[in-house]
Tab-separated table of C-alpha atoms in Angstrom:
chain	number	residue	atom	x	y	z
E	1	MET	CA	4.165	-0.518	-19.653
E	2	HIS	CA	3.578	-0.047	-16.388
E	3	ALA	CA	1.068	-2.439	-15.408
E	4	GLU	CA	2.212	-3.196	-12.093
E	5	LEU	CA	2.838	0.384	-10.819
E	6	VAL	CA	-0.853	1.558	-12.501
E	7	LEU	CA	-2.458	-1.521	-11.198
E	8	ALA	CA	-1.230	-1.401	-7.592
E	9	GLU	CA	-2.014	2.250	-7.251
E	10	ILE	CA	-5.950	2.178	-8.392
E	11	MET	CA	-6.370	-1.320	-5.828
E	12	ASN	CA	-4.419	0.710	-2.784
E	13	ASN	CA	-6.843	3.378	-3.981
E	14	VAL	CA	-9.858	1.325	-3.845
E	15	VAL	CA	-8.570	-0.221	-0.465
E	16	GLU	CA	-7.836	3.146	1.204
E	17	HIS	CA	-11.051	5.176	0.159
E	18	SER	CA	-13.254	2.929	-1.151
E	19	TYR	CA	-14.025	1.103	1.914
E	20	LEU	CA	-14.192	3.213	4.875
E	21	GLY	CA	-13.515	1.735	8.262
E	22	PRO	CA	-14.012	-1.600	9.256
E	23	LEU	CA	-15.883	-2.720	6.804
E	24	SER	CA	-14.918	-5.425	4.109
E	25	GLY	CA	-15.932	-5.522	0.399
E	26	VAL	CA	-14.367	-7.162	-2.621
E	27	PHE	CA	-13.097	-5.892	-6.234
E	28	SER	CA	-12.374	-7.482	-8.883
E	29	VAL	CA	-9.327	-7.397	-11.538
E	30	GLU	CA	-10.359	-8.025	-15.309
E	31	ILE	CA	-6.936	-7.805	-17.859
E	32	ALA	CA	-7.519	-9.035	-21.656
E	33	ILE	CA	-4.713	-8.784	-23.692
E	34	LEU	CA	-4.268	-6.959	-26.716
E	35	ALA	CA	-2.285	-6.753	-29.326
E	36	THR	CA	-1.017	-3.525	-28.514
E	37	GLY	CA	-1.390	-3.489	-24.629
E	38	LEU	CA	-4.165	-4.392	-21.808
E	39	ASN	CA	-7.468	-3.787	-21.306
E	40	VAL	CA	-8.169	-3.244	-18.028
E	41	VAL	CA	-11.019	-3.311	-15.761
E	42	VAL	CA	-11.472	-3.020	-11.719
E	43	GLU	CA	-14.837	-3.271	-9.997
E	44	ASP	CA	-15.492	-2.937	-6.451
E	45	ASP	CA	-18.855	-2.696	-4.073
E	46	GLY	CA	-17.575	0.541	-2.149
E	47	ALA	CA	-18.091	3.786	-1.953
E	48	PRO	CA	-18.603	5.639	-5.330
E	49	MET	CA	-15.988	8.315	-6.171
E	50	PRO	CA	-17.006	11.740	-5.088
E	51	GLY	CA	-19.333	13.836	-7.416
E	52	LEU	CA	-19.304	10.329	-9.244
E	53	ARG	CA	-16.479	11.057	-11.103
E	54	LEU	CA	-12.401	10.509	-11.740
E	55	PRO	CA	-10.958	12.790	-9.168
E	56	ALA	CA	-8.846	16.354	-10.733
E	57	SER	CA	-5.639	15.702	-11.370
E	58	SER	CA	-3.289	18.918	-11.911
E	59	PRO	CA	-0.177	18.793	-11.182
E	60	HIS	CA	1.402	19.788	-7.555
E	61	ASP	CA	3.920	22.774	-7.468
E	62	LEU	CA	6.885	21.384	-6.643
E	63	SER	CA	8.733	24.096	-6.251
E	64	VAL	CA	8.142	24.373	-2.001
E	65	GLU	CA	9.811	23.501	0.940
E	66	LEU	CA	9.536	19.911	1.476
E	67	HIS	CA	7.519	19.591	4.427
E	68	ASP	CA	5.325	21.996	2.430
E	69	LEU	CA	4.495	19.266	-0.779
E	70	PRO	CA	1.269	17.624	0.197
E	71	GLU	CA	1.526	14.331	1.835
E	72	GLY	CA	-1.249	12.739	-0.967
E	73	GLY	CA	-2.824	13.471	-5.068
E	74	PHE	CA	0.179	11.980	-6.943
E	75	GLY	CA	-1.101	8.819	-7.501
E	76	TRP	CA	-4.213	10.545	-9.814
E	77	LEU	CA	-1.760	12.442	-12.013
E	78	MET	CA	0.517	8.997	-12.290
E	79	ILE	CA	-2.304	7.360	-13.013
E	80	ARG	CA	-3.753	9.727	-16.129
E	81	GLU	CA	-0.243	9.618	-17.396
E	82	LEU	CA	-0.026	5.973	-17.716
E	83	ALA	CA	-3.072	4.627	-18.837
E	84	ARG	CA	-5.121	5.863	-21.893
E	85	ASP	CA	-9.074	5.901	-22.255
E	86	LEU	CA	-9.846	6.172	-18.330
E	87	HIS	CA	-13.791	6.020	-18.066
E	88	TYR	CA	-15.722	5.309	-14.531
E	89	GLU	CA	-18.838	4.864	-13.598
E	90	HIS	CA	-21.416	4.082	-10.593
E	91	ARG	CA	-24.269	1.437	-11.805
E	92	LYS	CA	-25.879	-0.480	-9.020
E	93	GLY	CA	-24.013	-0.012	-6.312
E	94	ARG	CA	-20.667	-0.823	-7.970
E	95	ASN	CA	-17.638	1.173	-9.169
E	96	ARG	CA	-16.033	0.137	-12.497
E	97	LEU	CA	-13.169	1.879	-13.752
E	98	GLN	CA	-11.974	0.583	-17.428
E	99	PHE	CA	-8.789	1.896	-19.240
E	100	ARG	CA	-6.030	0.638	-21.598
E	101	LEU	CA	-2.667	-0.049	-20.951
E	102	GLU	CA	-0.123	0.307	-24.196
E	103	THR	CA	2.917	-1.331	-25.112
E	104	SER	CA	6.198	-0.026	-25.313
E	105	SER	CA	7.124	0.915	-29.105
């Protein structure tokens, strides 16, 4: 299971993109331990995701020169590969991202 990696990327995204400028805010992480893995809910009161939906995550062309590689955009691709049942909503001024992380067989 890659819980630490997925949670670190999601929480970094919240801090870096949801709280713009010198604003402060609160976010919470709720983890339920299930027989098959973890159910995770991350909530924050920062800016909503653009278009009120999860970002697209198409693979980047890695056959380009090193200096032509994009600086970002790999995080959501990784999250989508490792997490299951991703669901995002923005309601009552709060962002809510829910997903499952399965245990390895």
